[in-house]
PDB file of C-alpha atoms in Angstrom:
ATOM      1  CA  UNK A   1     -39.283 -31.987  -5.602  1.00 32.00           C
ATOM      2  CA  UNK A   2     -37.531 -30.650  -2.498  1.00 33.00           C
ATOM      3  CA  UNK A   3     -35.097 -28.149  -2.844  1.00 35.00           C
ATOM      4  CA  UNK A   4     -33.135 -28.784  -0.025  1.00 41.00           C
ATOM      5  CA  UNK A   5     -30.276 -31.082  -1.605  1.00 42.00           C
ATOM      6  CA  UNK A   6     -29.847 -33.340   1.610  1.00 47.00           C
ATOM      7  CA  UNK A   7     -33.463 -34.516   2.251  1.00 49.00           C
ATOM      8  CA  UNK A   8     -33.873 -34.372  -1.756  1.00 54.00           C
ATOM      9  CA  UNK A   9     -31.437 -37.031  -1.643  1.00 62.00           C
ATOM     10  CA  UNK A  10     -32.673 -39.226   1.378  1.00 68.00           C
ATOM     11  CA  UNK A  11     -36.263 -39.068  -0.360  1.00 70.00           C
ATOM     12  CA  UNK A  12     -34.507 -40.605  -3.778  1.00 75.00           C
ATOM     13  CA  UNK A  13     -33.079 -43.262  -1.528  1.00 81.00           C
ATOM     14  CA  UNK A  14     -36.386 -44.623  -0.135  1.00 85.00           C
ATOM     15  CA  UNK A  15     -38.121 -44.243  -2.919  1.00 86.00           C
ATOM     16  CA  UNK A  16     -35.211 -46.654  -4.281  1.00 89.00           C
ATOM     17  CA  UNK A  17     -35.851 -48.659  -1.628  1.00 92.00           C
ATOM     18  CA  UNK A  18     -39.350 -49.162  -2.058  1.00 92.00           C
ATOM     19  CA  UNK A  19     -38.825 -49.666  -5.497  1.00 93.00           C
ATOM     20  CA  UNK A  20     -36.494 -52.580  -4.505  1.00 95.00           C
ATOM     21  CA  UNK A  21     -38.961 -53.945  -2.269  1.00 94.00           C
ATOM     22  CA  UNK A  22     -41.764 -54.347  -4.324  1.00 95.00           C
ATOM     23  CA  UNK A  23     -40.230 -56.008  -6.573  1.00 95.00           C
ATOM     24  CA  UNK A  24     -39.194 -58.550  -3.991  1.00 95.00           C
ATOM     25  CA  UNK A  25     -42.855 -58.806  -3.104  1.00 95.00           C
ATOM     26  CA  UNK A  26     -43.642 -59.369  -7.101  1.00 94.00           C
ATOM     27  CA  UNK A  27     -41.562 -62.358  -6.786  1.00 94.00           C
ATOM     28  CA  UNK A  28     -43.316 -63.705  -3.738  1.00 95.00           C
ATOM     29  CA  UNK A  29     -39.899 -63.842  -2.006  1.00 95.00           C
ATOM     30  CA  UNK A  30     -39.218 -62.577   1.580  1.00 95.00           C
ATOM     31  CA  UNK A  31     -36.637 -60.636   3.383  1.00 95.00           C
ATOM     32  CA  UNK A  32     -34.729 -63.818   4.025  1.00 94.00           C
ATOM     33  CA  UNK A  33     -34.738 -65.493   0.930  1.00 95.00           C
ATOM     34  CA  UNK A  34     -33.714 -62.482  -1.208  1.00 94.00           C
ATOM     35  CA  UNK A  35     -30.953 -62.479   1.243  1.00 94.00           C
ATOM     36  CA  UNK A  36     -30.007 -65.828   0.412  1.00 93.00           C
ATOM     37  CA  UNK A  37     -30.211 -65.752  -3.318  1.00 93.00           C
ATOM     38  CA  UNK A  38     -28.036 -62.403  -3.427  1.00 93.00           C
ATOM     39  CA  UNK A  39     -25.586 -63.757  -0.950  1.00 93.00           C
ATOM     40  CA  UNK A  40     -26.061 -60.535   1.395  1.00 91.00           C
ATOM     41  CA  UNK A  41     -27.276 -60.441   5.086  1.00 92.00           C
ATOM     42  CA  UNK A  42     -30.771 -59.858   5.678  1.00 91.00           C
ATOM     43  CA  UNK A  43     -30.871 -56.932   7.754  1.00 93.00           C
ATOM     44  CA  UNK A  44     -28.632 -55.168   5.390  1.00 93.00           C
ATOM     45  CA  UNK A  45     -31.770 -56.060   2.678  1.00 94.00           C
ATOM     46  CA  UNK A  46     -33.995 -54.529   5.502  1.00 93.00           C
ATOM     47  CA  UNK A  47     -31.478 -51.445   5.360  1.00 92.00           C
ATOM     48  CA  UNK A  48     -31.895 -50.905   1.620  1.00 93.00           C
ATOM     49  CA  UNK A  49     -35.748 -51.672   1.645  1.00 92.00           C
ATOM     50  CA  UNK A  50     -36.105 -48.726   4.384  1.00 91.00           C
ATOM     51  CA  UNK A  51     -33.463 -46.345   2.465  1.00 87.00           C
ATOM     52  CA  UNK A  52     -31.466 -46.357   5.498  1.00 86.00           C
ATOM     53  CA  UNK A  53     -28.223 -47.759   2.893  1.00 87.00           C
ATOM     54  CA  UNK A  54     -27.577 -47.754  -0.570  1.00 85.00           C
ATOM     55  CA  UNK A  55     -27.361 -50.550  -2.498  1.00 90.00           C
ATOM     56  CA  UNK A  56     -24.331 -50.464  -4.854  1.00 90.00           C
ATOM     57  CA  UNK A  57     -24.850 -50.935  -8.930  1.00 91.00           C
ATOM     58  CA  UNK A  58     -23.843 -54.873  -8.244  1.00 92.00           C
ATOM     59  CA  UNK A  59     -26.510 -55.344  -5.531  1.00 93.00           C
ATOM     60  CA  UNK A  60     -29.398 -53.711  -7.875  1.00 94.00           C
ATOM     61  CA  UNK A  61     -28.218 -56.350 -10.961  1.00 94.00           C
ATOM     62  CA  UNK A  62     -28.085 -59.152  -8.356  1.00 95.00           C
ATOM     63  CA  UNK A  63     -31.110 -58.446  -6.874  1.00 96.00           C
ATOM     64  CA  UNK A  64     -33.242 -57.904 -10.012  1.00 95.00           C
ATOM     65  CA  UNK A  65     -31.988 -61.333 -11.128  1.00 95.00           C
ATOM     66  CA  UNK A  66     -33.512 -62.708  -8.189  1.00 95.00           C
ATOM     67  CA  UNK A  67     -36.719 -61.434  -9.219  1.00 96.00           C
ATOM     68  CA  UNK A  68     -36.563 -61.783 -12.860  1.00 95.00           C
ATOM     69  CA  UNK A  69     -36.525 -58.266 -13.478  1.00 94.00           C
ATOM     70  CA  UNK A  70     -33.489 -57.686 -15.247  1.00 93.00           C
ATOM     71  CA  UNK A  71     -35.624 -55.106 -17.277  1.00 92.00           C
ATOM     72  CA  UNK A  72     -35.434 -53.023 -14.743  1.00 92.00           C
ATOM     73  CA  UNK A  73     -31.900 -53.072 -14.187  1.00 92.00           C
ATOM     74  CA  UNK A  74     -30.979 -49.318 -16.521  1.00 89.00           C
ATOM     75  CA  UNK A  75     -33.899 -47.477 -14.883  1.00 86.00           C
ATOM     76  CA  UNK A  76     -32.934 -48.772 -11.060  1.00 89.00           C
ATOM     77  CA  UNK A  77     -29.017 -47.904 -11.510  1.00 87.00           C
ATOM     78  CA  UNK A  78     -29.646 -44.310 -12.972  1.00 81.00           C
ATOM     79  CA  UNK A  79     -31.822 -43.495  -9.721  1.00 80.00           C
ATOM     80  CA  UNK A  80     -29.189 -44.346  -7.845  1.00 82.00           C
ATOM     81  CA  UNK A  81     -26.728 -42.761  -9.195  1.00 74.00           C
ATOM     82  CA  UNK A  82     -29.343 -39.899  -8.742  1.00 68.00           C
ATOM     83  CA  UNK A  83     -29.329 -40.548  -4.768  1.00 65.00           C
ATOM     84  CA  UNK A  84     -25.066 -40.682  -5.125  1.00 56.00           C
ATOM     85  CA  UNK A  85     -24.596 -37.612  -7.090  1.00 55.00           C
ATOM     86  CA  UNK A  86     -27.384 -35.981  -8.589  1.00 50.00           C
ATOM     87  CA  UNK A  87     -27.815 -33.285  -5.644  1.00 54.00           C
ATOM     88  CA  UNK A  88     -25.066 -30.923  -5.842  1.00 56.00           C
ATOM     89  CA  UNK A  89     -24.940 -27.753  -2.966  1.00 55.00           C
ATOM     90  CA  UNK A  90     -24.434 -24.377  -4.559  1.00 53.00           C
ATOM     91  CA  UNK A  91     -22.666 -23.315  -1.108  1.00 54.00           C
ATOM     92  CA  UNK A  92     -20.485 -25.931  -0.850  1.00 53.00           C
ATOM     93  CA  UNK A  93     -19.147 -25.105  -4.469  1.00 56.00           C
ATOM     94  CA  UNK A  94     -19.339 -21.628  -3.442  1.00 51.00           C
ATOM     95  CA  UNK A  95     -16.907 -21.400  -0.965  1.00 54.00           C
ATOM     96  CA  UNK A  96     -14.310 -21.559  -3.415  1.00 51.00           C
ATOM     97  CA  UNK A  97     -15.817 -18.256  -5.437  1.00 52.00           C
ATOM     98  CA  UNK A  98     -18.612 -18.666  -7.807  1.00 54.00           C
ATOM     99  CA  UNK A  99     -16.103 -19.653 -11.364  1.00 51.00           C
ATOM    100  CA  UNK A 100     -16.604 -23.071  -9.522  1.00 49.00           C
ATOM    101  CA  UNK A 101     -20.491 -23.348  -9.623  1.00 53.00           C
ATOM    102  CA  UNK A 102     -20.913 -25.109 -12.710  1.00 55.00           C
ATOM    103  CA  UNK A 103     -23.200 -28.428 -11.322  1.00 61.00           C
ATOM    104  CA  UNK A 104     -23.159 -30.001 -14.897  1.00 69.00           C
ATOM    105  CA  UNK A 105     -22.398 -27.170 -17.063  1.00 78.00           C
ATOM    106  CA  UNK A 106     -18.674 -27.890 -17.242  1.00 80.00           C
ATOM    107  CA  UNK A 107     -16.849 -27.215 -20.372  1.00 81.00           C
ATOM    108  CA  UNK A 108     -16.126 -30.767 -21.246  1.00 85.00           C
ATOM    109  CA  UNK A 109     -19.790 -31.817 -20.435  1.00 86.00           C
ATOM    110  CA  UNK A 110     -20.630 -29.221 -23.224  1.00 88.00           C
ATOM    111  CA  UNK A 111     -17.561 -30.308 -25.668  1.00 89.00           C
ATOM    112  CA  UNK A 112     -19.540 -33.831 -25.276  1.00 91.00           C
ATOM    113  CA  UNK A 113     -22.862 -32.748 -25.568  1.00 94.00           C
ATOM    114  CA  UNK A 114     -24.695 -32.710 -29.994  1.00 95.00           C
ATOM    115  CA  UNK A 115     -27.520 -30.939 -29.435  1.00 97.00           C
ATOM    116  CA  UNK A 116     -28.355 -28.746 -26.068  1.00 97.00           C
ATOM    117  CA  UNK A 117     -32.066 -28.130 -25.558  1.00 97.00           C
ATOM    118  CA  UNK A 118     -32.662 -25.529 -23.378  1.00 97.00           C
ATOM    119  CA  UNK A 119     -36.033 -23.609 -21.694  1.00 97.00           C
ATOM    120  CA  UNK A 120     -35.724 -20.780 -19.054  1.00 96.00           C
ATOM    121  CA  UNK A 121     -38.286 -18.574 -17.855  1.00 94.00           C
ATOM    122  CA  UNK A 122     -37.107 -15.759 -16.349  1.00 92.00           C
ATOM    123  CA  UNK A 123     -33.091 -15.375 -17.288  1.00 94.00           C
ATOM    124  CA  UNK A 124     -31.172 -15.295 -21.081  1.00 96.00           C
ATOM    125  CA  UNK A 125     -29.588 -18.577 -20.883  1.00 94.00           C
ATOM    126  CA  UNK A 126     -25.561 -18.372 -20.090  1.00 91.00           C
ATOM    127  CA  UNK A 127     -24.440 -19.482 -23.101  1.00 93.00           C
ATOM    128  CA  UNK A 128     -25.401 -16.023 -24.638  1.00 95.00           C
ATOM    129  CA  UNK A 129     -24.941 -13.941 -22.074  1.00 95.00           C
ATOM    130  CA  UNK A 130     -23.017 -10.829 -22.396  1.00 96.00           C
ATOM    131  CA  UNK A 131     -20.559 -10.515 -20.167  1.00 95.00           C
ATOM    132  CA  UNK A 132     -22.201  -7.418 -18.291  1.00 96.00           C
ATOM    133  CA  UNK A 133     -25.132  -9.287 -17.855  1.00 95.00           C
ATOM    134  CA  UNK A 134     -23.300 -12.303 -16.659  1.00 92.00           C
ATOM    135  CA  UNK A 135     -21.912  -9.961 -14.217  1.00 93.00           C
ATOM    136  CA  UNK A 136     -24.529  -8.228 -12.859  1.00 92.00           C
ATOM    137  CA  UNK A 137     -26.367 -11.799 -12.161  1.00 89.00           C
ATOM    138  CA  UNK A 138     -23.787 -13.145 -11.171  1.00 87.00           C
ATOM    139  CA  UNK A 139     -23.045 -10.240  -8.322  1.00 87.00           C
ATOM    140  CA  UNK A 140     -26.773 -10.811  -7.067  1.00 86.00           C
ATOM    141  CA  UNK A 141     -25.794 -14.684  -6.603  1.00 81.00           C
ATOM    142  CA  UNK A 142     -22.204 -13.587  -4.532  1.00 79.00           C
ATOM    143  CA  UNK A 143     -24.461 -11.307  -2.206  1.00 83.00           C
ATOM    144  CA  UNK A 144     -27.283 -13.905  -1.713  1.00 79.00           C
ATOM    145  CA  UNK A 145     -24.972 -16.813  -1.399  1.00 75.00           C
ATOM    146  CA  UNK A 146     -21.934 -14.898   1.264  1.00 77.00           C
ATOM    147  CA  UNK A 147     -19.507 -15.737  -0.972  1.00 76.00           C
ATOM    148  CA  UNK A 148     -15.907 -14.830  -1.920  1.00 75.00           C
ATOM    149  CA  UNK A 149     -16.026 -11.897  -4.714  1.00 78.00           C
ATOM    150  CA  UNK A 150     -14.075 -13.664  -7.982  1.00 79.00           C
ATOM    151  CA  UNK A 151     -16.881 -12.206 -10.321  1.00 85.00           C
ATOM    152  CA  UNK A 152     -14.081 -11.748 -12.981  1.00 88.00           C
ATOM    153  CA  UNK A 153     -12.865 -15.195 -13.222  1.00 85.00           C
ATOM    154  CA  UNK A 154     -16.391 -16.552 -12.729  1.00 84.00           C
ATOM    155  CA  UNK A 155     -17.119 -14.519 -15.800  1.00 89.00           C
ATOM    156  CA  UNK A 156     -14.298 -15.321 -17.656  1.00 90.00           C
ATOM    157  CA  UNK A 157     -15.242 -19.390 -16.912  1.00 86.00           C
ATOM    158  CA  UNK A 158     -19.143 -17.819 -18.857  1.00 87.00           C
ATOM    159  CA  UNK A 159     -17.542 -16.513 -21.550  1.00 90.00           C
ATOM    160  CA  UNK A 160     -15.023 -18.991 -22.050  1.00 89.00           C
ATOM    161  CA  UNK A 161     -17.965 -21.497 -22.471  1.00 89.00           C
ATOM    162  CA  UNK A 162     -19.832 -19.899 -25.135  1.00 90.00           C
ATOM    163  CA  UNK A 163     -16.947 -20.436 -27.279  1.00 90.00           C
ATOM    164  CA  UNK A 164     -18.903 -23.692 -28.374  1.00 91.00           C
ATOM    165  CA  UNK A 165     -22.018 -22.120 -29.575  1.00 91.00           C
ATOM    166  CA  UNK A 166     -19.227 -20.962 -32.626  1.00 84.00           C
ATOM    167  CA  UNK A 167     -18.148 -24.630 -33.325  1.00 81.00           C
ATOM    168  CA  UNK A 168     -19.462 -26.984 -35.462  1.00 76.00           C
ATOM    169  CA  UNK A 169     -21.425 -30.103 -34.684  1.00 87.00           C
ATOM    170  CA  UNK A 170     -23.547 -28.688 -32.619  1.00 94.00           C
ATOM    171  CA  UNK A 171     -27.307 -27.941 -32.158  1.00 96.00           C
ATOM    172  CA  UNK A 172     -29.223 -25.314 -29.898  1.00 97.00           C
ATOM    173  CA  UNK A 173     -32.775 -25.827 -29.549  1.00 98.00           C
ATOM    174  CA  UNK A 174     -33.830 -22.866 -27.199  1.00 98.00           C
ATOM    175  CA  UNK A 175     -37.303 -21.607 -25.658  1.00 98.00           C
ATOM    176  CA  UNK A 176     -37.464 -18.915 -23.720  1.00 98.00           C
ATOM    177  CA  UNK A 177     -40.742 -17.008 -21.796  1.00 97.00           C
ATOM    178  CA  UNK A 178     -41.122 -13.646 -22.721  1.00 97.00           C
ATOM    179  CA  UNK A 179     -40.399 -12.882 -19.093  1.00 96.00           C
ATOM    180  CA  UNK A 180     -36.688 -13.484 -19.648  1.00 96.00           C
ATOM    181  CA  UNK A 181     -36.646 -10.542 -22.047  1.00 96.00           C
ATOM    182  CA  UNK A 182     -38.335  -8.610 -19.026  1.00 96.00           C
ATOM    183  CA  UNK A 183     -35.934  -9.665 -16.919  1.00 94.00           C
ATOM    184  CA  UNK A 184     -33.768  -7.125 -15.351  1.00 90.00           C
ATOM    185  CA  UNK A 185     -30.310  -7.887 -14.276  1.00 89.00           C
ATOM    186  CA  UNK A 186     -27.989  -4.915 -13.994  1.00 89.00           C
ATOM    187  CA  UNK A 187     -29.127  -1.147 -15.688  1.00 92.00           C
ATOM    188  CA  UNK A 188     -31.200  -0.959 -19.002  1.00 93.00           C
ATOM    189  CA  UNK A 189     -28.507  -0.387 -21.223  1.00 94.00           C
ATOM    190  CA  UNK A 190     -27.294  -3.816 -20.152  1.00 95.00           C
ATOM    191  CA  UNK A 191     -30.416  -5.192 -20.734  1.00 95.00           C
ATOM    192  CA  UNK A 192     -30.038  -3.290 -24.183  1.00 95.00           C
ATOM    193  CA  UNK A 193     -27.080  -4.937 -24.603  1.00 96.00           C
ATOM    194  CA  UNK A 194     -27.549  -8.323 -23.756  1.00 96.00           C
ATOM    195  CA  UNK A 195     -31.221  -8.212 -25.946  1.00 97.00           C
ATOM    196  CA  UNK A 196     -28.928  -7.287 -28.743  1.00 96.00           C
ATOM    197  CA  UNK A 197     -26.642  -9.926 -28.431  1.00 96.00           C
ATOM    198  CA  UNK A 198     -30.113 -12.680 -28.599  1.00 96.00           C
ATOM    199  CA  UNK A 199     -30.560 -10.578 -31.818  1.00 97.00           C
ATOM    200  CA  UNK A 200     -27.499 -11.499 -32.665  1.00 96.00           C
ATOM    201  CA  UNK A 201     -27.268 -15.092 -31.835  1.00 95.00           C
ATOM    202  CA  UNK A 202     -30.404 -16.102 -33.767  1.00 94.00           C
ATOM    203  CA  UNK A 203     -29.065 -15.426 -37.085  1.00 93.00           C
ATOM    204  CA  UNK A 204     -26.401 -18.476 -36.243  1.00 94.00           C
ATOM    205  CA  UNK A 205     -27.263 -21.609 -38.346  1.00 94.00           C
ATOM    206  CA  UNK A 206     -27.363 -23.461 -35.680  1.00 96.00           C
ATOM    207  CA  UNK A 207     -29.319 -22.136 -33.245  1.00 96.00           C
ATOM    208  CA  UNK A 208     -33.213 -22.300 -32.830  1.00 97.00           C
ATOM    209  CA  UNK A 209     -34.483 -19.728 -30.847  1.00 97.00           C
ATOM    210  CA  UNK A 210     -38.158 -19.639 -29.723  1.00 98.00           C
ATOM    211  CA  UNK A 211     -40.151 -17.314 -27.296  1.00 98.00           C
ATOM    212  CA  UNK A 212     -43.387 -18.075 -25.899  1.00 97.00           C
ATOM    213  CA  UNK A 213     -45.026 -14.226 -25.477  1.00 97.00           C
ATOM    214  CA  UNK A 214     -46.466 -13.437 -22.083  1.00 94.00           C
ATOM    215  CA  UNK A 215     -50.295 -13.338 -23.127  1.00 90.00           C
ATOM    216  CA  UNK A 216     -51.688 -16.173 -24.837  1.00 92.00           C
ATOM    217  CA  UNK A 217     -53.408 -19.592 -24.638  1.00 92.00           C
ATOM    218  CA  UNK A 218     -50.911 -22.173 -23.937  1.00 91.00           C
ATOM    219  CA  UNK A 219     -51.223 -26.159 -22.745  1.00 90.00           C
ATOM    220  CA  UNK A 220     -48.832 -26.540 -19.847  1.00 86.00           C
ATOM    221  CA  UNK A 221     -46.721 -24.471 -17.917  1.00 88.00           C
ATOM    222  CA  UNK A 222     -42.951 -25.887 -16.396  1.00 86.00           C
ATOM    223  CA  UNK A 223     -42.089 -24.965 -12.649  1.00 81.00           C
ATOM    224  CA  UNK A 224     -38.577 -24.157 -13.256  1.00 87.00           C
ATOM    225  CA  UNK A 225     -36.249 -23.879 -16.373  1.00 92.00           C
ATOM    226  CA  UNK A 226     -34.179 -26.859 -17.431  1.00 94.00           C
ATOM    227  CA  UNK A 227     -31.621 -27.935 -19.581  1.00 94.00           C
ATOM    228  CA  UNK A 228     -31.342 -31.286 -22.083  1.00 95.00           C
ATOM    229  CA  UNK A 229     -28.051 -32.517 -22.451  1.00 95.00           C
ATOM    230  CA  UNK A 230     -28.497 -35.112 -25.607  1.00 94.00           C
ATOM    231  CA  UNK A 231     -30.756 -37.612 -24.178  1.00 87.00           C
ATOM    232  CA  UNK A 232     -28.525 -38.437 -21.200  1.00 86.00           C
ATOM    233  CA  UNK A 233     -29.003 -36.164 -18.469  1.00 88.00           C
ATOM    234  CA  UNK A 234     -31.341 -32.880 -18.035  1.00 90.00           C
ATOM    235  CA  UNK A 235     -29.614 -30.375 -15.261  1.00 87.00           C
ATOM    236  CA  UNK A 236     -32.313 -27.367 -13.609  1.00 85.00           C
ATOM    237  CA  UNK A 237     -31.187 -25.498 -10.301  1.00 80.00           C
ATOM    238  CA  UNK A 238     -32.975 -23.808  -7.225  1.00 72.00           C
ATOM    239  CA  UNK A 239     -31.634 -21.348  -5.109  1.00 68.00           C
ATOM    240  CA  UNK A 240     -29.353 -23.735  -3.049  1.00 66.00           C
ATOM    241  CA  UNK A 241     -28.933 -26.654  -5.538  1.00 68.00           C
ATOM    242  CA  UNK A 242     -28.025 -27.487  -8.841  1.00 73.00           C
ATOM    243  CA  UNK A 243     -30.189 -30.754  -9.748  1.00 78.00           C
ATOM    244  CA  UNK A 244     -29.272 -33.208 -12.133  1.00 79.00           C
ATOM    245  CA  UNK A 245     -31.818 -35.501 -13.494  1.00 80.00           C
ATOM    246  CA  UNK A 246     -30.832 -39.236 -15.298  1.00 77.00           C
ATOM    247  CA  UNK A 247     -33.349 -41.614 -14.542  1.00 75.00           C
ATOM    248  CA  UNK A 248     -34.425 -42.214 -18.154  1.00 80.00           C
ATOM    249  CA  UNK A 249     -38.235 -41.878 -17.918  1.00 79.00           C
ATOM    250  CA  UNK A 250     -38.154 -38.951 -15.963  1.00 82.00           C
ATOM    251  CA  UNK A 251     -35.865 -37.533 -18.931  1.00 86.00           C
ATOM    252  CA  UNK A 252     -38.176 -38.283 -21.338  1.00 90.00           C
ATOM    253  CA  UNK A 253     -40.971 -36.049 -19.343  1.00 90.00           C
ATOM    254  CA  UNK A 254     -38.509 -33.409 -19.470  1.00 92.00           C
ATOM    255  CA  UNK A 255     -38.172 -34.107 -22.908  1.00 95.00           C
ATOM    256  CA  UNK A 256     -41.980 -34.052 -23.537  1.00 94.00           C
ATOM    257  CA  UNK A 257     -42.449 -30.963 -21.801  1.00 95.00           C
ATOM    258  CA  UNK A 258     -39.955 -29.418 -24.078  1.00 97.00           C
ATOM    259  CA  UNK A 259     -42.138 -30.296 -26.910  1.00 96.00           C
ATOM    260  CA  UNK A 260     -44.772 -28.843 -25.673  1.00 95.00           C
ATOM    261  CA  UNK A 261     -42.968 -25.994 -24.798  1.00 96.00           C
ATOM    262  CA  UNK A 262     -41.508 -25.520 -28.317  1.00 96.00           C
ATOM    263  CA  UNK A 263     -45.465 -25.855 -29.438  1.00 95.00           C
ATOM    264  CA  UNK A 264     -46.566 -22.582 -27.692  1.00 96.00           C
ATOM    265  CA  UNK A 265     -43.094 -20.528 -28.992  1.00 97.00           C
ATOM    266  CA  UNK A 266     -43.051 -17.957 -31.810  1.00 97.00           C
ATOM    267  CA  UNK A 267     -39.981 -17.789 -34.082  1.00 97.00           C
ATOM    268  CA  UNK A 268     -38.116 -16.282 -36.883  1.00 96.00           C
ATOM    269  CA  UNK A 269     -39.741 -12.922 -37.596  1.00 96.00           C
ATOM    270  CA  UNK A 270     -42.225 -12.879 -34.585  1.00 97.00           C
ATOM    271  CA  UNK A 271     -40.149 -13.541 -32.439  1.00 97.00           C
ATOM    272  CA  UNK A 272     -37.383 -11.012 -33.396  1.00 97.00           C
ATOM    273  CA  UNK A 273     -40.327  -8.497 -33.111  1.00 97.00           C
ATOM    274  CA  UNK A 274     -40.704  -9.593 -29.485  1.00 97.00           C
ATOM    275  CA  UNK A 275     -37.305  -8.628 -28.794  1.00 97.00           C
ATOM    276  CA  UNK A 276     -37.549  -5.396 -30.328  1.00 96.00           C
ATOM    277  CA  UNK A 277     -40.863  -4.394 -28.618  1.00 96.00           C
ATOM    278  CA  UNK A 278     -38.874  -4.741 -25.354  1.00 96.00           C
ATOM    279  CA  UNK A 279     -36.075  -3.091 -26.460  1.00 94.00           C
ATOM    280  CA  UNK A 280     -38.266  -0.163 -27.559  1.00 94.00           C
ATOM    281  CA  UNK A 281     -39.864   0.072 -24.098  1.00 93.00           C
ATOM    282  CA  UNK A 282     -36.215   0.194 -22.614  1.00 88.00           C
ATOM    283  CA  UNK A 283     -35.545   3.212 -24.484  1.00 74.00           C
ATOM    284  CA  UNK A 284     -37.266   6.237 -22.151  1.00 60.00           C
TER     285      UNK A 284
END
């Protein structure tokens, strides 16, 4: 996947595109008389073939009728809304001070959300973050990105969020590598601190947390961290871009993954002694 949000997005538009053409070409129908039966101009079918335009949500239903692949309909609407809006730019966002990069981790996207499954390989995921953690990974993310210092409210926005991990109703289904304990972001003793707090947070109820330990045998390994929001959209970020993923097969590879993931994770006891090994080697 590129991680440069614009051509990320032009390549999801052709590949729309070509999705819309073959299935033109399944029908045995040509440029013409798809334009005919959909009531649309030709070259403007041409347009969309070539991802040179987007189709709308009415052109995809009209045009899958005229192939008799109204099946297809769910799958072809949630890639485009992945070429519309799926690609969001961290600098853009940025300008305004970093409280404002939230891509889909919004507060009212987590008051909707049952059960958040989350993996991350190298960072403590932000809803437990301490807030000196929060800070100190935050600051790295003003200085990389040239952006306006407002690391207090863009903490405050952090630890305003967390709030729902406290509620009730809801599920957290976390794996993390052993290389997020390792992790450094800020001195040890915030490390310290924010290893206590995961201490802390897997005694909650509702909260599963598993960490897969640096050496062992394991079947797959992920190219970036991600989160599962339900089963409606999964959300990972680059350096520049916060992606958001909805096409519903590719969410249920991310949701496969996960699973496999969760196979290769120690819990409970284990993994508490995990945490405490590190915390032992922070201690000089």
């Amino acid at each position: 996947m590129a991680t440069n949000p614009s051509s990320a997005a032009q390549a999801a538009r052709r590949a729309l595109g070509g999705r819309l053409r073959d299935l033109r070409k399944s029908a045995d129908l040509t440029i013409r008389q798809l334009g005919q039966a959909t009531g649309q101009h030709y070259t403007r079918v041409s347009k969309i073939e070539n991802g040179i335009q987007s189709p709308t949500e009415r052109d995809i239903r009209i045009w899958c009728r005229a192939c008799a692949a109204d099946a297809e309909v769910p799958d072809l609407i949630a890639s485009l809304r992945v070429v519309d809006s799926a690609y969001v730019e961290f600098r853009r966002d940025s300008r305004a001070g970093m409280k404002r990069v939230l891509g889909p981790h919004t507060l009212q996207r987590y008051q909707q959300t049952s059960v958040f499954r989350i993996y991350e390989h190298n960072v403590i995921p932000g809803l437990f973050q301490t807030a000196e953690y929060a800070a100190a990974m935050l600051g790295f993310w003003i200085r990389f990105l040239g952006t306006s210092n407002d690391i207090e409210d863009a903490v405050a926005v952090r630890m305003e969020r967390q709030r729902i991990v406290q509620r009730g109703g809801k599920r957290f289904v976390v794996v993390l590598e052993e290389q997020a304990l390792r992790t450094w972001f800020g001195t040890a003793e915030v490390q310290a601190g924010q290893l206590g707090r995961l201490l802390e947070i897997m005694s909650l109820p509702n909260v599963s947390l598993g960490i897969i330990p640096l050496m062992i045998e394991r079947p797959g390994v992920p190219s970036a961290g991600f989160w599962i929001f339900d089963d409606d959209l999964v959300a990972l970020e680059t350096p520049t871009a916060s992606i958001q993923v909805t096409q519903p097969s590719e969410r249920h590879l991310y949701a496969r993954m996960f699973e496999t993931l969760k196979g290769s994770a120690v819990y409970g006891k284990q993994a508490r002694a995990l945490i405490i090994q590190v915390l032992a080697e922070l201690d000089p």
